[in-house]
């Protein structure tokens, strides 16, 4: 019984932490809660865009392997298009190029076929690049504004700390620890949201540039193939068969006379 009484007395006499994260939000009131909620929404949106765009880019890069292997082996563009996935970026460029070729024959004004098809393929590339770039402005906005939103919470926390000092008449640690801790938490949250958003923006932007280069090259090859009526095709590396290793027979030993 004595041990239990000592443990109970120790538990009651243990100091309680009044300066945790929840306590800081409670002291900050509506402004602190609103700041944290806004930063949480920004963080969730940033990671959502990062993963969805990464999967979208990876799908396009994976489909490019089919373009390099099977598409250009087809005798015509129409037959090659059937080997590409529907609603893919590469299929869209081929379909738009073939549609531009058909539309040019219906025109009455004098317009070079090369210029018309080049413009049509350029519009197709711009549409694909714009779709890939969607969501990236949100990442840029989060990276630029999240530190300032956290700084806003910091300023409010410091202001509350100064008010507490003025009311108490002295800068005692128990009066300013809560507001100052709240201010530091807001600063840390702002940076924690902004840094991943900036890194995600730069990473996705670099992958988009790579995809744009591939789309431009593929569009030029499609235009050359249509303009030459199928005679011009890019060089496709064929998969060379591995030569079978020939089994060398040991030379017969000379017969001694």
Tab-separated table of C-alpha atoms in Angstrom:
chain	number	residue	atom	x	y	z
A	1	UNK	CA	0.000	0.000	0.000
A	2	UNK	CA	2.848	2.348	0.810
A	3	UNK	CA	4.319	1.862	-2.671
A	4	UNK	CA	0.979	2.591	-4.331
A	5	UNK	CA	0.535	5.738	-2.271
A	6	UNK	CA	3.999	6.939	-3.254
A	7	UNK	CA	3.310	6.269	-6.950
A	8	UNK	CA	-0.014	8.081	-6.766
A	9	UNK	CA	1.549	11.023	-5.006
A	10	UNK	CA	4.343	11.135	-7.589
A	11	UNK	CA	1.846	11.069	-10.452
A	12	UNK	CA	-0.155	13.906	-8.953
A	13	UNK	CA	2.938	15.950	-8.247
A	14	UNK	CA	4.454	15.450	-11.718
A	15	UNK	CA	4.559	18.690	-13.716
A	16	UNK	CA	2.146	18.813	-16.656
A	17	UNK	CA	3.301	19.999	-20.064
A	18	UNK	CA	1.280	23.081	-20.925
A	19	UNK	CA	3.350	24.054	-23.950
A	20	UNK	CA	2.670	21.238	-26.436
A	21	UNK	CA	1.381	21.528	-29.989
A	22	UNK	CA	-2.278	21.185	-29.023
A	23	UNK	CA	-1.875	23.670	-26.197
A	24	UNK	CA	-0.176	26.155	-28.529
A	25	UNK	CA	-3.052	25.896	-31.011
A	26	UNK	CA	-5.570	26.327	-28.240
A	27	UNK	CA	-3.810	29.449	-27.009
A	28	UNK	CA	-3.526	30.828	-30.541
A	29	UNK	CA	-7.258	30.485	-31.058
A	30	UNK	CA	-8.939	30.941	-34.416
A	31	UNK	CA	-5.893	32.361	-36.214
A	32	UNK	CA	-3.666	29.446	-35.217
A	33	UNK	CA	-6.259	26.851	-36.238
A	34	UNK	CA	-6.937	28.616	-39.535
A	35	UNK	CA	-3.213	28.805	-40.338
A	36	UNK	CA	-2.677	25.117	-39.612
A	37	UNK	CA	-5.722	24.103	-41.673
A	38	UNK	CA	-4.580	26.178	-44.668
A	39	UNK	CA	-1.075	24.702	-44.503
A	40	UNK	CA	-2.510	21.188	-44.180
A	41	UNK	CA	-4.636	21.704	-47.303
A	42	UNK	CA	-1.597	23.000	-49.175
A	43	UNK	CA	0.507	20.032	-48.082
A	44	UNK	CA	-2.151	17.482	-49.055
A	45	UNK	CA	-2.648	19.140	-52.447
A	46	UNK	CA	1.098	19.223	-53.094
A	47	UNK	CA	1.595	15.523	-52.421
A	48	UNK	CA	-1.533	14.640	-54.391
A	49	UNK	CA	-0.267	16.525	-57.434
A	50	UNK	CA	3.208	15.037	-57.018
A	51	UNK	CA	2.015	11.429	-57.077
A	52	UNK	CA	-0.669	11.842	-59.752
A	53	UNK	CA	1.657	13.722	-62.108
A	54	UNK	CA	4.487	11.278	-61.490
A	55	UNK	CA	2.257	8.350	-62.465
A	56	UNK	CA	1.016	10.245	-65.536
A	57	UNK	CA	4.538	11.051	-66.674
A	58	UNK	CA	5.740	7.507	-66.028
A	59	UNK	CA	2.886	6.163	-68.140
A	60	UNK	CA	3.828	8.397	-71.080
A	61	UNK	CA	7.497	7.439	-70.825
A	62	UNK	CA	6.568	3.774	-70.656
A	63	UNK	CA	4.355	4.108	-73.740
A	64	UNK	CA	7.293	5.628	-75.594
A	65	UNK	CA	8.976	2.243	-75.511
A	66	UNK	CA	6.132	0.888	-77.672
A	67	UNK	CA	6.741	3.736	-80.116
A	68	UNK	CA	10.398	2.826	-80.417
A	69	UNK	CA	9.823	-0.905	-80.793
A	70	UNK	CA	6.532	-1.644	-82.567
A	71	UNK	CA	5.086	1.550	-84.020
A	72	UNK	CA	7.697	2.325	-86.659
A	73	UNK	CA	7.854	-1.311	-87.742
A	74	UNK	CA	4.314	-1.063	-89.117
A	75	UNK	CA	4.013	-0.461	-92.879
A	76	UNK	CA	1.723	2.575	-92.471
A	77	UNK	CA	0.946	5.110	-89.771
A	78	UNK	CA	-2.644	3.919	-89.489
A	79	UNK	CA	-1.550	0.376	-88.787
A	80	UNK	CA	1.088	1.600	-86.374
A	81	UNK	CA	-1.469	3.717	-84.522
A	82	UNK	CA	-3.475	0.593	-83.714
A	83	UNK	CA	-0.485	-0.701	-81.757
A	84	UNK	CA	-0.496	2.341	-79.490
A	85	UNK	CA	-2.727	2.746	-76.465
A	86	UNK	CA	-5.909	4.721	-76.970
A	87	UNK	CA	-6.043	8.209	-75.454
A	88	UNK	CA	-2.248	8.244	-75.201
A	89	UNK	CA	-0.139	11.260	-76.120
A	90	UNK	CA	1.621	9.393	-78.922
A	91	UNK	CA	-1.640	8.141	-80.415
A	92	UNK	CA	-3.022	11.675	-80.308
A	93	UNK	CA	-0.113	13.044	-82.352
A	94	UNK	CA	-0.495	10.338	-84.992
A	95	UNK	CA	-4.258	10.790	-85.232
A	96	UNK	CA	-3.928	14.572	-85.458
A	97	UNK	CA	-1.297	14.245	-88.186
A	98	UNK	CA	-3.472	11.915	-90.258
A	99	UNK	CA	-6.502	14.137	-89.715
A	100	UNK	CA	-4.516	17.183	-90.870
A	101	UNK	CA	-3.504	15.322	-94.030
A	102	UNK	CA	-7.122	14.544	-94.837
A	103	UNK	CA	-8.285	18.083	-94.090
A	104	UNK	CA	-5.658	19.629	-96.352
A	105	UNK	CA	-7.063	17.834	-99.376
A	106	UNK	CA	-10.435	19.526	-98.755
A	107	UNK	CA	-9.047	23.057	-98.716
A	108	UNK	CA	-9.668	25.353	-101.645
A	109	UNK	CA	-7.066	28.005	-100.815
A	110	UNK	CA	-3.437	27.507	-101.761
A	111	UNK	CA	-1.692	26.307	-98.611
A	112	UNK	CA	1.330	24.099	-98.422
A	113	UNK	CA	0.614	20.745	-96.849
A	114	UNK	CA	3.822	20.886	-94.825
A	115	UNK	CA	2.856	24.156	-93.135
A	116	UNK	CA	-0.664	22.983	-92.391
A	117	UNK	CA	0.384	19.660	-90.911
A	118	UNK	CA	3.261	21.253	-88.994
A	119	UNK	CA	0.841	23.692	-87.378
A	120	UNK	CA	-1.608	20.906	-86.544
A	121	UNK	CA	1.078	18.787	-84.902
A	122	UNK	CA	2.384	21.811	-83.006
A	123	UNK	CA	-1.102	22.428	-81.605
A	124	UNK	CA	-1.320	18.793	-80.616
A	125	UNK	CA	1.999	19.013	-78.772
A	126	UNK	CA	0.903	22.210	-77.024
A	127	UNK	CA	-2.280	20.509	-75.837
A	128	UNK	CA	-0.349	17.573	-74.393
A	129	UNK	CA	2.238	19.803	-72.717
A	130	UNK	CA	-0.506	21.963	-71.221
A	131	UNK	CA	-2.190	18.871	-69.792
A	132	UNK	CA	1.088	17.694	-68.283
A	133	UNK	CA	1.749	21.129	-66.784
A	134	UNK	CA	-1.633	21.304	-65.064
A	135	UNK	CA	-1.221	21.332	-61.305
A	136	UNK	CA	2.327	22.647	-61.369
A	137	UNK	CA	1.217	26.263	-60.787
A	138	UNK	CA	-0.345	25.072	-57.525
A	139	UNK	CA	3.009	23.660	-56.427
A	140	UNK	CA	4.727	26.916	-57.340
A	141	UNK	CA	2.104	28.879	-55.411
A	142	UNK	CA	2.491	26.688	-52.348
A	143	UNK	CA	6.270	26.960	-52.442
A	144	UNK	CA	6.083	30.745	-52.688
A	145	UNK	CA	3.295	31.461	-50.181
A	146	UNK	CA	3.508	28.743	-47.507
A	147	UNK	CA	6.465	30.371	-45.680
A	148	UNK	CA	4.582	33.667	-45.536
A	149	UNK	CA	1.450	31.982	-44.217
A	150	UNK	CA	3.566	30.401	-41.500
A	151	UNK	CA	5.189	33.784	-40.935
A	152	UNK	CA	1.750	35.290	-40.425
A	153	UNK	CA	1.139	32.823	-37.604
A	154	UNK	CA	4.579	33.674	-36.250
A	155	UNK	CA	3.816	37.390	-36.170
A	156	UNK	CA	0.545	36.772	-34.352
A	157	UNK	CA	2.328	34.542	-31.827
A	158	UNK	CA	4.994	37.163	-31.143
A	159	UNK	CA	2.300	39.802	-30.796
A	160	UNK	CA	0.508	37.685	-28.216
A	161	UNK	CA	3.813	37.181	-26.371
A	162	UNK	CA	4.360	40.953	-26.212
A	163	UNK	CA	0.834	41.440	-24.876
A	164	UNK	CA	1.467	38.806	-22.190
A	165	UNK	CA	4.692	40.571	-21.195
A	166	UNK	CA	2.902	43.902	-20.993
A	167	UNK	CA	0.086	42.525	-18.848
A	168	UNK	CA	2.444	40.665	-16.508
A	169	UNK	CA	4.889	43.538	-16.222
A	170	UNK	CA	7.832	41.149	-16.589
A	171	UNK	CA	9.151	38.792	-19.268
A	172	UNK	CA	8.758	35.629	-17.211
A	173	UNK	CA	9.197	32.380	-19.091
A	174	UNK	CA	5.774	31.036	-18.128
A	175	UNK	CA	4.100	34.067	-19.743
A	176	UNK	CA	5.913	34.062	-23.075
A	177	UNK	CA	6.715	30.361	-23.577
A	178	UNK	CA	3.281	29.559	-25.011
A	179	UNK	CA	3.007	32.373	-27.583
A	180	UNK	CA	6.672	32.096	-28.600
A	181	UNK	CA	6.345	28.321	-28.969
A	182	UNK	CA	3.256	28.847	-31.125
A	183	UNK	CA	5.196	31.311	-33.283
A	184	UNK	CA	8.060	28.877	-33.828
A	185	UNK	CA	5.650	26.060	-34.670
A	186	UNK	CA	3.981	28.171	-37.364
A	187	UNK	CA	7.341	29.023	-38.885
A	188	UNK	CA	8.352	25.366	-38.961
A	189	UNK	CA	5.032	24.299	-40.512
A	190	UNK	CA	5.352	26.898	-43.244
A	191	UNK	CA	8.802	25.646	-44.209
A	192	UNK	CA	7.699	22.017	-43.912
A	193	UNK	CA	4.978	22.640	-46.486
A	194	UNK	CA	6.983	24.893	-48.824
A	195	UNK	CA	10.171	22.845	-49.248
A	196	UNK	CA	8.521	19.617	-50.560
A	197	UNK	CA	6.347	21.697	-52.903
A	198	UNK	CA	9.384	23.410	-54.436
A	199	UNK	CA	11.269	20.132	-54.802
A	200	UNK	CA	8.228	18.462	-56.389
A	201	UNK	CA	7.769	21.369	-58.805
A	202	UNK	CA	11.380	21.255	-60.010
A	203	UNK	CA	11.330	17.455	-60.329
A	204	UNK	CA	8.077	17.311	-62.302
A	205	UNK	CA	9.110	20.266	-64.459
A	206	UNK	CA	12.344	18.527	-65.465
A	207	UNK	CA	10.430	15.381	-66.434
A	208	UNK	CA	7.966	17.458	-68.452
A	209	UNK	CA	10.849	18.995	-70.386
A	210	UNK	CA	12.137	15.529	-71.204
A	211	UNK	CA	8.704	14.418	-72.397
A	212	UNK	CA	8.349	17.604	-74.474
A	213	UNK	CA	11.641	16.816	-76.222
A	214	UNK	CA	10.443	13.298	-77.024
A	215	UNK	CA	7.105	14.609	-78.308
A	216	UNK	CA	8.849	17.125	-80.567
A	217	UNK	CA	11.092	14.442	-82.047
A	218	UNK	CA	8.198	12.061	-82.568
A	219	UNK	CA	6.092	14.813	-84.141
A	220	UNK	CA	8.911	15.637	-86.575
A	221	UNK	CA	9.211	11.958	-87.541
A	222	UNK	CA	5.462	11.699	-88.129
A	223	UNK	CA	5.514	14.845	-90.270
A	224	UNK	CA	8.418	13.527	-92.329
A	225	UNK	CA	6.668	10.196	-92.817
A	226	UNK	CA	3.439	11.818	-93.975
A	227	UNK	CA	5.202	14.289	-96.272
A	228	UNK	CA	7.239	11.498	-97.904
A	229	UNK	CA	4.190	9.217	-98.194
A	230	UNK	CA	5.698	6.653	-95.888
A	231	UNK	CA	9.171	6.549	-97.392
A	232	UNK	CA	10.970	8.302	-94.514
A	233	UNK	CA	11.098	6.525	-91.176
A	234	UNK	CA	13.436	6.877	-88.212
A	235	UNK	CA	16.025	4.215	-87.699
A	236	UNK	CA	14.714	1.676	-85.221
A	237	UNK	CA	17.298	-0.447	-83.481
A	238	UNK	CA	16.347	-4.040	-84.027
A	239	UNK	CA	16.847	-6.536	-81.281
A	240	UNK	CA	19.843	-8.506	-82.361
A	241	UNK	CA	19.673	-12.185	-81.704
A	242	UNK	CA	22.315	-13.426	-79.392
A	243	UNK	CA	24.751	-15.524	-81.364
A	244	UNK	CA	24.849	-19.071	-80.218
A	245	UNK	CA	28.132	-19.976	-78.723
A	246	UNK	CA	29.773	-22.558	-80.881
A	247	UNK	CA	31.167	-25.512	-79.002
A	248	UNK	CA	34.788	-25.833	-79.915
A	249	UNK	CA	35.999	-29.376	-80.272
A	250	UNK	CA	39.416	-30.099	-78.885
A	251	UNK	CA	42.022	-30.694	-81.519
A	252	UNK	CA	42.994	-34.310	-81.989
A	253	UNK	CA	46.385	-35.157	-80.626
A	254	UNK	CA	48.913	-36.094	-83.297
A	255	UNK	CA	49.547	-39.803	-83.615
A	256	UNK	CA	53.088	-40.691	-82.776
A	257	UNK	CA	54.734	-43.088	-85.184
